[in-house]
Each structure stands twice: as structure tokens, then as C-alpha cells.
Amino acid sequence: MRAHSLMLIAVVAALAGGCTEEDLSDASFVSGLRILGAQAEPPEAMPGDTVKLTAWVVDTKGGNIDVTWSACMLPSNGLANAGCTDGSGNGLVALGSGATSSFVVPPLDADTLGPTDATAGVYLPIVIHASAPDASADAIYRLRIRISAPPGCTLLPPYDPGCAPNHNPSIDRIDPLLDEGTPNVTHEGISWAMIARYSADSAEEYEIPSTTQPIVFDRLTTQWFATAGTFPNQPVGGTAVQKLTMDRALPPSGGTIDLWVVGHDDRGGTTMAHRIFILQ
Amino acid sequence: MSFVRLAARHVVLVAALLAPTAARAQWFPIVVEAQPLVGEVRGRGDRVPQANIDVLVDDGSRTITTDAQGRFVLEGLPVGRHIVHFRGADIAPADEEVWLRVNLPTVMTVFVDVKPRYVSRVKGRTVLSDPIEQTISSEEIRHIAGTQGDTLKAVQNLPGLARAPFNGGLLAVWGSALGDTRVYADGVYIPTLYHFGGLRSTVNASLVSSLTLLPGGYDVEHGRGLGGVVEIETRAPRSDGIHGFAQLDLVDASGLIEGGIGKRFSFGAAFRVSVLEFFLPYFLAERTRFEPKYWDYQLKLHYKASPRDDLDLFFFGSDDELQVGLVDTTGGPFHEFDQHTYFHRGLFRWQHRFAGGATFTVTPSFGYDVPYSLGVTVGNGTYNNTDGQLGWALRAIYHLPISRTLRFEGGLDYEGTRFTLDARQNSTGLYREGDTGDFLGYTAPNPNEAVLNDHTIVYTNHVAPFVAMTIALFHQRLVVMPQFRLETMTFVGTRAESFKSSAVLPEPRLAVRVKLSSIVSLQASVGVYHQAPGTADFSRVFGNAGLEPEMAIHYVAGIEVKATPTLHIEAQGFYKDLRNLVVRGVGPDDPLLEGGGVGRVYGGEILARQELWKNFFGWVSYTIMRSERRDHPGDPWRVFQYDQTHILTLLGSYKLPHGFQVGLRFRYVTGNPYTPVTRAYYDVNSYAYVPIYGAPYSSRLPSFNQLDIRADKTFSFNAWRLTLYVDIQNIYNSTSAEGVVYSYDYKRPEYLNGLPFLPVVGARAEF
């Protein structure tokens, strides 16, 4: 009998037993130091290209945050080599520091990048280390590297449909919230039904060779984070409704509640939007 | 009190004058002989004719014994009232009143209560049998608490088996890996014993006559497994009329019909189909889809060609389908799983009994299996892994008793397959024992990890002739069984790149049994065993086409004490030396999989078993064990995934009056090892935390303890029987940890507890 059968039994037990909505919302409740995401611009680059890196790091305790960037140059299996994440620093090449940093993609070979993932891409793992006065956090952002073109595509423009390098998605607005910089007034117990509205070109076509449906569109996924309240689901589809209920960890009246919305496509493209609530 | 049906075809005046009261009969001392009293005796509930029942009239002055059809004829009884007594070793005493009348033939059918036919036996205790073997009868098993009456689940109560998480059905015998213990039905290998990892057995228990566990040191009839052997022997369908049952509980519905056609032919057909999918949605969270369905079937035809020849045709199969959709609690994407596994078998068996006591049995079989098929969707990523296997096999065994002191056994065990693997998955493939991983070792496919494809076809042909001698010396006080099996394994791959490999593997084995007295016996065995690597491991993409068979040497020694005619105590120690185990390659130039892993298992077990005695049966089993592995030379020894130091089982069942029976089972087991998470980092692309694990299986779950109870009430009618039962697992709601789950960032571990207080109520009607 395979272990998978046991897993399925375990799923039943977990679902019937203790897997509650509150459990699922924990990942979206921000308290203390937290790396919410990162962005590379552009999110798909060739060796020699200059890439701007941005880390979305918050500390609800308000301390100074130091961010350092390193590239993992050990051979990858798609994910970062375990040697780059064991805390030893082996295999890491420093790229810079600060919440925003730029670097030039070095020459890379196929052995370092490893085999392709489900979207036919290869990646350079970039290690993000964030430290606050009383905490630290680690994350890895994998930058999609274009060292060869998918079958039927060209490495350089002009591109056929499904062959262009990836671009970051972008969030135009979050309905029904006001734009960033303008607080949204809220009250205890209120539930906000929100939708992240992406720009029309956020979900791009791309090609997955050797599959029954080789041309697919980016599947946009939205993560929701807040310093108070609860979300029933995390994450949700790109334009699905997300509900935030102001029912826990609320600040005193007049205090603010931060909301961060992070969008992902399938190939490492990311975007982030920030909104503020004022509790009355 | 027995029920009597009297059939009177005519009513005459004389009878009316003679019949009114017993007192009047005494007033007429005239003795008039009546027509014969014709009767038959049958079991209540199943209508089985009862042979060899003593029939006594009044004070016993007239007696007769029922024939093979349970019938009797008493001639020359005087007219009037009589009390007919029915006595037999296997029935409850019954007394019936009957009136005999002149010229009026009287026919009576008596339904008697047949005593429970518990045959609480440990097969292999005779001097000419296997030294290490546990067999429990299906009638006994049906009343064991916690098994829901499923015969095949009861094997988990025997010593030497690791406790399965969630009361599942994994077979980790004497510290061996899950796939190392082979399951046979009527001598034919089947890929799985249970639906969904332990919910129900895949062969309907009603057709099973015995279930035998050979935990180690077994004889040369079997091989190709480093662990133990589980043998299911199905019975011949009944030929004494039409019988069957229907059963329904919250898990599934099942049924059986069997009977004889003519004197030589009998048939039996059984089925089972799940119903739990109709109840599960009420217990599951929103945004969760869990749709399990399973069914199985058996059709057996038996033909007694001659007094010396039996022919059986047996078709059976099992099908499990599961669709799951669930939210990743670490914040990852929605996962969808589609699993469909099944097997189908057809076998023909001819057994011939020679005049001198020799027997010859040949069993050709064929079948098709999909032992593993999984499709997973995570976001835009689709993954699948499907094993398919067309199989054919032949087993032939010749037993020749040469004298009282010498017996010869020889045979052939052949299995061939055409195996196909279709896989699109992460490069690491499926979970392997020794891997780090999430809860219970399962790690969902990662869309950001490399995805590879393979389509592999491998032909395997394994043939093993074997011989064994049984030499009984000193009035059978010393029995020596030298044995030899020559295993030849071949593997031929045709896609994507062809390869061919073969191995000739001699497997000498020896068993010795010394009978010190009528009460105490000693036994010991040693043997060499080989096992083919998993056929999917020959994949050039996910494995290594150059893998060679794994090997084990079993050493077993034990003592058996028959303390009373019904109380048996046996203890044994064991050591397993495991070599050339398939493990993951770790070096930069290593293949993905390679041989070279080693293991060692050592321990002891004791079983004290009370056969049915004063309406009670039960047993206590205890195993102490250590199972370790070393994956690569120079690595430290680590414990096996299901290493359980202490395994204690106490169970008993007591038969009460009026058809009631109660039973209980208590278990205490050391917690399973698990691999702890030492730290984690956030993976931006998959928006989930990635754990970093410590040494494999370096932590251990808390110990397990649980009490189960079962109560049956059987209503016996003349032609059928109804049993209502409640089987309550975990009566005091013990919170046993079955695994570890973590908060989204892996900073807060929590135990995932096993099944809570769980009552299963059901009904079973037999006829």
C-alpha cells in the first residue's frame, strides 16, 4: 500500500476534525515581521539584463527592517538547492541590500538552473533575508530566466503568441475600497466583500510544450493580508470575492488596519496593492 | 426451545378420539401402532441438515441417528403422545412433543440451535507444518471489536504487525516496509488487501475460510517478499441448499448468494459497494470535495469432478475511486486529487488426491491491475502517475507423503507481468520510505519544481522451482525441514530505452521443530528471501534501470506451550538482515535510485490465546521490536518509518444467552517516528512556506492507546437469521496522535489526532 492512501485517510480526519476556517486564515493575519512577497522587474530576464528587485516586508511593531539579497548558485532541482537554505550561506552570491535593489543577471548554465517546471520555465533562486530588531525572516523568490526559447518560439522578438517573456501583473483597483492613501472607514463586525481588479494584460498567454493543451493563460492568484480581522479563504482566484470581517485583533477606535493584496501569475510575476482602514 | 412443525395430511375420527389429552391416553391402555414418524433436523437460521444427531423417544427406549441429510425414520411407535429428544455434540439439547395417530403418517421438521463453530486454531501446530504461522477462523473474527466483522482486518490484531495509522490496513510485518509483505488469495498474488488503505477488505470475508499470517521465516512455497505473507483461502460454496446474506451499515452494503446445483456443482457470488459517499458530505468543511467510491466482487464455481478431484474457477476484483479537492492549509493553491486503483483476477484450480495420500494442485491465473493511479491538479499544473500491470501466473504444488517420517514437497511458482508506467510528476517522483516530507510522508506536487514525463514498459518474468523435505525423527519429536527455492528474475524494458537484466537467486531455507513434551515445543527457522525492486523504479527518468533484487535473511526461534487443551502460549524472537535495499542516490553522480541500503530488524513477541472455553475466547499479544535502516555506507542508522517499540493487544469476546455477544479490544502501541521540521522559509512564487527537515524519523509521536467494544444480537428464525451490531471504536475517546501538522509558517507544530469515538451500527441478514 502506498503512503498516498494513508494521506487520504488523514485528509478525511483533518477535514472532519480540526480544519476550521480560522486555521486557514492564519496565514493572512500579519503580526510582527513578515515577508509578504517580492517582485522582479522584469520577472523574466536573460543573462546580462538588469533586474530591479523589490521586497514587500512589513513589521507591525514598527522597527527598522534590513533586507539583503543573494543569488543561490548551487545546482537547482527547480526549487532552491537545500544548501542555500540551511543557514550556512554556502552557495550564495550577494546581490545587494535594501527593500529595493538592482542587479545584472550573471551568465548561467542549465545545470545551475535545473530542469523546467510545470510552465516550462527555469529559475534563479534569490534568497531574501529580512531582519528587524527582534526577529528575522527568510524567503526565496525565483527569477524566471530566459536562456532558451520554448519549442516553436524565438528567444528574441518578434514573438509568436504564447512566446513573449512574462510581465508582472498589476492591480488597477480593489473594489469597493478607495485608492491607496485614502483610508476606508470601518466598524467592528463589518464584513468587506472585496475584489482585486487586475489590468487586462495581467493574464498572458504562454506555452507549455508536450501537453494536451499547450497554450494556456496565466492563472492569477490573489493573496490577502491584514493586521486585523479574518478571511474565510486564503488565497483566492484572481478576481474572486474575498471577505474581510472585522472581528479580531482590532485596534482602538481611530486606529488603522493595513490591508495588503499580493497578486501572482504562474511564472513568477507579482504585484502588490496596499489599502488602509480606519476603525470607528 | 426448538420449534416443531407437524405435517398432517389427513384427519380421521380415530385420531380425534385418541388425541384430546394425555390423561385420556392413559385411560386407554390399548397399544396401537401408528404410521412411521418421519423427520429431519436442521440448523436454525441456515437450514443446514444436521447429521449424526441422536433422536430418542420418551425414555430413550427407541433411538435412531440422523443420516447425512439430517433425516430419520422411526417405525412402530405406539399411537399417542410422545416426547422426542434431540441430542448431539454440536447442538443445544431440544425436546419436542409429537402426537402419533393411526393411519396418519407424521412428518416433523425440527430446527435446532447449533453451537457456535468456533475453531480458534493456530494452524501450523502439527509437527509437519510451517513453524511460524498464525491462522484465525472467520467465525471467531467476526466478533472481534474494532473490525466491523471484517475477517481480513482482524489480522492486524496478531503480534508482529505495526499498528496502522487511523486504523488503516498497512501491512508492516516485523519491521518490514509496506510493499514487502505479499498478499495471496488462493495462492494468487493480489496487490491490495484493503479498500482505501484499510476501510474494508477487498475480498469479501464471507467467502474466506481462513486468513493466515506468516510474519517471517516462511517456507519455499512463497517468496519475492522481504517481509511476511498473508494468505487468504476462500472456501468452496455451500452445496446444502441456497444460502446468502445481505448487510448494510454506514460504510457499505454487501451481499452473498451461494448454493449447490446437483450433487457436484456449487456456486457463490458476492459483492460489496460503498455507501459512505452519501454520508461524508455532512462531515466535511466547505470548499472541500471528498468522494470515495469502491466496490468489489467475487464469483466462485466449484465442481467436484470425482471423489479425488476438485475444480475451482474463481473470478474476483476490486475497484477504488477517489476524488479529493482540498485547501492547502499553508496558504497554497487548491489541490485536486483523482485516484483510481483496481485489480481483477481469474484463476482456475485443480486439486487431485492420489490414492497414497499425495496431492497435486495446479493454479493458473491471469489478471489486470492498476495498483496505483493518481492525477493531481495544482493551479495550472497537472500531474499523474499510473501503474498498469497485465499479469499471468502459474502455481503448481505436489505433496508426497513417503512414510510417517518423510514427506516430499515440490512445485513451481511463476509470475509474469507486462508493466506500464505513465508519469508526469516532479523529478523526485513518489514518496519513498526514508524521505522527508509533510504529514505521513506525503508531499503534494510543487508546480514550481521540475516536472518530468515518462512512459515505460517493462516485462517481468519470475520463475521459481522449489523443493522441501520434511523429516520426522524420534517418533516425530524432531522435525527437520530442509528447503530450497531457486528464484530467477528477469526484467526487460522496451520503452523509452530498452534494457534487460536477470538474476538467479538461490534461496536455501531450513526449519526445525523439537517437541520436548506433549505441552512444550521449540522451533527455529532460517531462510534467504529476495524481492524485485518496484517495477516503476526501473524508469530511466525517475529511477534506475540497473537496479537489482533486494535481499533478506530471516532468523526465527520460538517456543510453544499448550498450557491447557484450549490455552496456547507461544513466544518467538526474530532477526532480519536486509541488504541491497533500493534507496535514493544522493551524490552528484549517483542515479536517482540505487541499491545498497541495508536494514536490521530484531525483536520478540508473545501470544497467549484462549480458544473458546465457557463461552469466552480471546488473546493477548505483545511485540517488542526495533527496525532500523542505513541508506548509504557511512550514514548513521535510523529507525524505520513504522518502527514501533511496543505493540500490545488484548481482546476477548463473550457469548451471552439469548443471542447476545459482547467483545472488547484494547491496544497500546509506541508512537510512530516522524521527521521534524527545524525551520522554514517563504517561497514567494508558490506563496507558501517551505519546510526544512531535520534527520529522518528523528522524533516520535506520543504512544497510542484505545479501547473498542462490540455488541451483537442475533435473532434466529427458522429459515434465516438477523444480526444487529454496534461496533464502537475508541470508547473513551483517546486522543492518539497520528501525525504532525504545522501552522502556515511551520513555527507551531500540532498533533493530528486519530479517529475519535466512532460508533458503527449495522445489520446483517443471513439465510
Short mmCIF file of C-alpha atoms in Angstrom, two decimals, chain A:
data_model
loop_
_atom_site.label_atom_id
_atom_site.label_comp_id
_atom_site.label_asym_id
_atom_site.label_seq_id
_atom_site.Cartn_x
_atom_site.Cartn_y
_atom_site.Cartn_z
CA MET A 1 0.00 0.00 0.00
CA ARG A 2 1.28 3.39 -0.86
CA ALA A 3 1.65 6.21 1.57
CA HIS A 4 -0.81 8.15 -0.50
CA SER A 5 -3.66 6.02 0.74
CA LEU A 6 -2.76 7.00 4.26
CA MET A 7 -2.68 10.59 3.26
CA LEU A 8 -6.23 10.33 2.00
CA ILE A 9 -7.38 8.88 5.28
CA ALA A 10 -5.60 11.68 7.02
CA VAL A 11 -7.35 14.20 4.85
CA VAL A 12 -10.68 12.86 6.00
CA ALA A 13 -9.64 13.05 9.60
CA ALA A 14 -8.28 16.54 9.21
CA LEU A 15 -11.32 17.82 7.43
CA ALA A 16 -13.76 16.15 9.74
CA GLY A 17 -11.78 17.03 12.80
CA GLY A 18 -9.96 20.25 13.23
CA CYS A 19 -9.52 22.08 9.98
CA THR A 20 -11.54 25.21 10.53
CA GLU A 21 -11.84 28.49 8.72
CA GLU A 22 -9.82 30.17 11.41
CA ASP A 23 -6.95 27.81 10.71
CA LEU A 24 -6.96 28.80 7.06
CA SER A 25 -6.96 32.48 7.81
CA ASP A 26 -3.85 32.40 9.97
CA ALA A 27 -1.55 32.89 7.01
CA SER A 28 -3.27 36.15 6.17
CA PHE A 29 -3.08 37.63 9.64
CA VAL A 30 0.02 39.79 9.85
CA SER A 31 1.67 40.28 13.21
CA GLY A 32 5.33 41.17 13.64
CA LEU A 33 7.89 40.81 10.89
CA ARG A 34 6.61 39.31 7.69
CA ILE A 35 7.79 38.98 4.11
CA LEU A 36 4.62 39.31 2.08
CA GLY A 37 6.21 38.90 -1.29
CA ALA A 38 8.76 40.17 -3.73
CA GLN A 39 8.84 41.45 -7.25
CA ALA A 40 11.39 41.38 -10.02
CA GLU A 41 11.12 43.86 -12.85
CA PRO A 42 11.16 42.34 -15.38
CA PRO A 43 10.04 38.96 -13.95
CA GLU A 44 11.65 37.05 -16.82
CA ALA A 45 15.17 38.04 -17.79
CA MET A 46 18.12 36.88 -19.81
CA PRO A 47 21.74 36.85 -18.61
CA GLY A 48 23.06 40.40 -18.88
CA ASP A 49 19.71 42.03 -18.21
CA THR A 50 19.35 44.43 -15.30
CA VAL A 51 16.62 43.41 -12.89
CA LYS A 52 15.11 45.55 -10.16
CA LEU A 53 14.16 43.61 -7.03
CA THR A 54 11.59 44.82 -4.52
CA ALA A 55 10.75 43.11 -1.23
CA TRP A 56 7.38 43.72 0.38
CA VAL A 57 8.34 43.36 4.00
CA VAL A 58 6.38 44.72 6.96
CA ASP A 59 6.86 44.79 10.70
CA THR A 60 3.74 45.65 12.63
CA LYS A 61 5.95 46.55 15.57
CA GLY A 62 7.37 49.40 13.55
CA GLY A 63 11.05 48.56 13.81
CA ASN A 64 13.68 49.19 11.16
CA ILE A 65 13.92 46.41 8.64
CA ASP A 66 17.12 45.42 6.91
CA VAL A 67 16.88 43.41 3.72
CA THR A 68 19.70 41.60 1.94
CA TRP A 69 19.59 39.85 -1.41
CA SER A 70 21.62 36.85 -2.55
CA ALA A 71 21.55 34.54 -5.53
CA CYS A 72 21.73 30.79 -4.98
CA MET A 73 24.32 29.45 -7.41
CA LEU A 74 24.18 25.82 -6.36
CA PRO A 75 22.57 23.38 -8.82
CA SER A 76 18.82 23.58 -8.57
CA ASN A 77 16.11 20.97 -9.00
CA GLY A 78 13.67 23.76 -9.70
CA LEU A 79 13.45 24.84 -6.11
CA ALA A 80 16.43 26.34 -4.36
CA ASN A 81 19.20 23.93 -3.57
CA ALA A 82 18.91 22.87 0.04
CA GLY A 83 22.45 24.08 0.57
CA CYS A 84 21.30 27.66 0.02
CA THR A 85 18.59 27.49 2.66
CA ASP A 86 20.33 25.74 5.53
CA GLY A 87 21.59 28.98 7.02
CA SER A 88 25.23 28.25 6.26
CA GLY A 89 25.50 30.80 3.48
CA ASN A 90 27.09 28.26 1.19
CA GLY A 91 26.46 28.81 -2.49
CA LEU A 92 25.11 32.31 -2.01
CA VAL A 93 26.32 35.30 -4.02
CA ALA A 94 25.40 38.70 -2.59
CA LEU A 95 23.30 40.88 -4.89
CA GLY A 96 22.67 43.90 -2.75
CA SER A 97 20.68 45.22 0.19
CA GLY A 98 17.65 47.35 0.90
CA ALA A 99 13.98 46.90 0.20
CA THR A 100 14.77 47.72 -3.41
CA SER A 101 17.91 46.62 -5.19
CA SER A 102 19.07 46.06 -8.73
CA PHE A 103 21.50 43.58 -10.20
CA VAL A 104 22.68 42.28 -13.51
CA VAL A 105 21.80 38.67 -14.26
CA PRO A 106 25.09 36.78 -14.43
CA PRO A 107 25.91 34.11 -17.02
CA LEU A 108 24.07 30.93 -16.05
CA ASP A 109 24.15 27.37 -17.26
CA ALA A 110 21.44 24.74 -17.40
CA ASP A 111 22.96 22.73 -14.54
CA THR A 112 22.60 25.64 -12.16
CA LEU A 113 19.03 26.35 -13.14
CA GLY A 114 17.88 22.74 -13.24
CA PRO A 115 15.04 21.22 -15.21
CA THR A 116 11.96 23.12 -16.24
CA ASP A 117 8.89 23.49 -14.07
CA ALA A 118 5.25 22.88 -14.98
CA THR A 119 5.21 26.10 -17.05
CA ALA A 120 8.35 25.11 -18.99
CA GLY A 121 10.49 27.69 -17.21
CA VAL A 122 13.80 27.66 -15.35
CA TYR A 123 14.61 29.90 -12.43
CA LEU A 124 17.41 31.50 -10.49
CA PRO A 125 16.65 31.34 -6.75
CA ILE A 126 17.17 34.63 -4.97
CA VAL A 127 17.36 34.48 -1.20
CA ILE A 128 15.79 37.36 0.74
CA HIS A 129 16.82 37.80 4.35
CA ALA A 130 14.87 40.38 6.37
CA SER A 131 15.81 41.32 9.89
CA ALA A 132 14.06 43.52 12.42
CA PRO A 133 15.27 44.36 15.94
CA ASP A 134 13.67 41.27 17.45
CA ALA A 135 13.00 38.93 14.54
CA SER A 136 14.25 37.77 11.20
CA ALA A 137 12.62 36.06 8.24
CA ASP A 138 13.78 34.32 5.10
CA ALA A 139 12.18 33.98 1.72
CA ILE A 140 13.12 32.87 -1.74
CA TYR A 141 12.00 34.48 -4.94
CA ARG A 142 12.74 32.51 -8.08
CA LEU A 143 13.52 34.73 -11.04
CA ARG A 144 12.50 33.21 -14.34
CA ILE A 145 15.50 33.04 -16.64
CA ARG A 146 15.16 33.00 -20.40
CA ILE A 147 18.20 31.13 -21.65
CA SER A 148 16.41 29.21 -24.34
CA ALA A 149 13.13 29.59 -26.16
CA PRO A 150 10.33 27.08 -25.87
CA PRO A 151 9.88 24.83 -28.93
CA GLY A 152 8.28 26.85 -31.73
CA CYS A 153 9.30 30.15 -30.18
CA THR A 154 12.17 32.54 -30.67
CA LEU A 155 14.44 33.81 -27.94
CA LEU A 156 14.26 37.38 -29.16
CA PRO A 157 11.42 39.41 -30.66
CA PRO A 158 9.28 39.30 -32.67
CA TYR A 159 7.31 36.74 -30.66
CA ASP A 160 4.57 34.41 -31.74
CA PRO A 161 1.50 34.10 -29.49
CA GLY A 162 2.47 32.43 -26.26
CA CYS A 163 6.16 33.07 -26.75
CA ALA A 164 6.75 36.52 -25.23
CA PRO A 165 8.64 36.84 -21.94
CA ASN A 166 6.50 37.18 -18.89
CA HIS A 167 5.43 40.53 -17.47
CA ASN A 168 4.29 41.36 -14.00
CA PRO A 169 0.55 41.55 -13.47
CA SER A 170 -0.86 44.73 -11.99
CA ILE A 171 -3.82 45.52 -9.78
CA ASP A 172 -5.79 48.53 -11.05
CA ARG A 173 -8.09 48.79 -8.05
CA ILE A 174 -9.68 46.88 -5.23
CA ASP A 175 -13.44 47.18 -5.26
CA PRO A 176 -15.11 48.70 -3.32
CA LEU A 177 -12.15 50.24 -1.48
CA LEU A 178 -10.79 53.70 -2.02
CA ASP A 179 -7.40 54.18 -3.63
CA GLU A 180 -4.21 53.93 -1.63
CA GLY A 181 -3.68 56.95 0.53
CA THR A 182 -7.36 57.39 1.28
CA PRO A 183 -8.44 55.45 4.38
CA ASN A 184 -11.60 53.37 4.33
CA VAL A 185 -13.81 53.86 7.36
CA THR A 186 -14.91 50.64 9.02
CA HIS A 187 -16.56 49.38 12.19
CA GLU A 188 -16.27 46.35 14.40
CA GLY A 189 -18.15 43.38 12.99
CA ILE A 190 -18.37 44.80 9.50
CA SER A 191 -17.60 42.45 6.62
CA TRP A 192 -16.00 43.80 3.48
CA ALA A 193 -16.57 41.89 0.24
CA MET A 194 -13.63 42.83 -1.95
CA ILE A 195 -12.45 42.06 -5.44
CA ALA A 196 -8.99 42.66 -6.84
CA ARG A 197 -9.31 44.14 -10.34
CA TYR A 198 -6.31 43.33 -12.50
CA SER A 199 -5.29 45.13 -15.64
CA ALA A 200 -6.44 43.44 -18.84
CA ASP A 201 -2.93 42.31 -19.80
CA SER A 202 -2.09 40.70 -16.46
CA ALA A 203 -3.02 37.17 -17.51
CA GLU A 204 -0.80 36.49 -20.51
CA GLU A 205 -0.71 33.61 -22.92
CA TYR A 206 2.19 31.19 -22.61
CA GLU A 207 3.17 27.84 -24.00
CA ILE A 208 3.60 24.54 -22.16
CA PRO A 209 5.13 22.08 -24.63
CA SER A 210 4.26 18.37 -24.57
CA THR A 211 0.85 18.80 -23.05
CA THR A 212 -2.59 18.28 -24.48
CA GLN A 213 -3.32 21.99 -24.19
CA PRO A 214 -0.01 23.68 -25.00
CA ILE A 215 -1.20 27.31 -24.94
CA VAL A 216 -2.67 28.47 -21.65
CA PHE A 217 -3.29 31.76 -19.90
CA ASP A 218 -1.64 32.80 -16.68
CA ARG A 219 -3.76 31.82 -13.74
CA LEU A 220 -3.88 34.83 -11.44
CA THR A 221 -3.92 34.16 -7.74
CA THR A 222 -4.53 36.76 -5.09
CA GLN A 223 -3.26 36.71 -1.54
CA TRP A 224 -4.86 38.88 1.10
CA PHE A 225 -3.11 40.03 4.26
CA ALA A 226 -4.37 42.25 7.06
CA THR A 227 -3.37 43.33 10.54
CA ALA A 228 -6.87 42.68 11.89
CA GLY A 229 -9.99 40.71 11.04
CA THR A 230 -10.39 37.33 9.42
CA PHE A 231 -10.56 36.00 5.90
CA PRO A 232 -12.54 32.84 5.22
CA ASN A 233 -10.29 31.67 2.42
CA GLN A 234 -6.68 32.14 1.50
CA PRO A 235 -5.76 32.62 -1.23
CA VAL A 236 -8.49 33.02 -3.82
CA GLY A 237 -8.63 33.18 -7.59
CA GLY A 238 -7.62 36.35 -9.32
CA THR A 239 -10.98 38.10 -9.39
CA ALA A 240 -12.93 36.09 -6.87
CA VAL A 241 -14.63 37.85 -4.00
CA GLN A 242 -12.72 37.90 -0.74
CA LYS A 243 -14.42 38.77 2.51
CA LEU A 244 -12.72 40.52 5.43
CA THR A 245 -14.64 40.55 8.68
CA MET A 246 -13.55 43.00 11.37
CA ASP A 247 -13.78 40.60 14.24
CA ARG A 248 -10.38 40.11 15.84
CA ALA A 249 -7.17 41.93 16.79
CA LEU A 250 -8.91 45.25 16.20
CA PRO A 251 -7.06 48.46 17.11
CA PRO A 252 -8.59 51.10 19.40
CA SER A 253 -11.15 53.35 17.83
CA GLY A 254 -9.40 55.66 15.39
CA GLY A 255 -6.64 53.18 14.82
CA THR A 256 -5.66 51.89 11.42
CA ILE A 257 -5.81 48.48 9.86
CA ASP A 258 -3.48 47.64 6.99
CA LEU A 259 -4.57 45.53 4.04
CA TRP A 260 -2.09 44.13 1.53
CA VAL A 261 -3.13 42.38 -1.62
CA VAL A 262 -0.47 40.39 -3.47
CA GLY A 263 -1.13 39.04 -6.92
CA HIS A 264 0.74 36.20 -8.65
CA ASP A 265 0.77 34.73 -12.08
CA ASP A 266 2.05 31.25 -12.89
CA ARG A 267 5.55 32.25 -13.85
CA GLY A 268 6.87 34.40 -11.05
CA GLY A 269 5.15 37.63 -11.97
CA THR A 270 3.86 39.52 -8.94
CA THR A 271 2.15 42.72 -7.93
CA MET A 272 1.07 44.30 -4.67
CA ALA A 273 -1.52 46.84 -3.54
CA HIS A 274 -1.87 48.42 -0.10
CA ARG A 275 -5.02 49.89 1.47
CA ILE A 276 -5.84 51.29 4.89
CA PHE A 277 -8.94 51.08 7.08
CA ILE A 278 -9.71 53.37 9.98
CA LEU A 279 -11.76 51.79 12.73
CA GLN A 280 -14.54 53.93 14.13
#
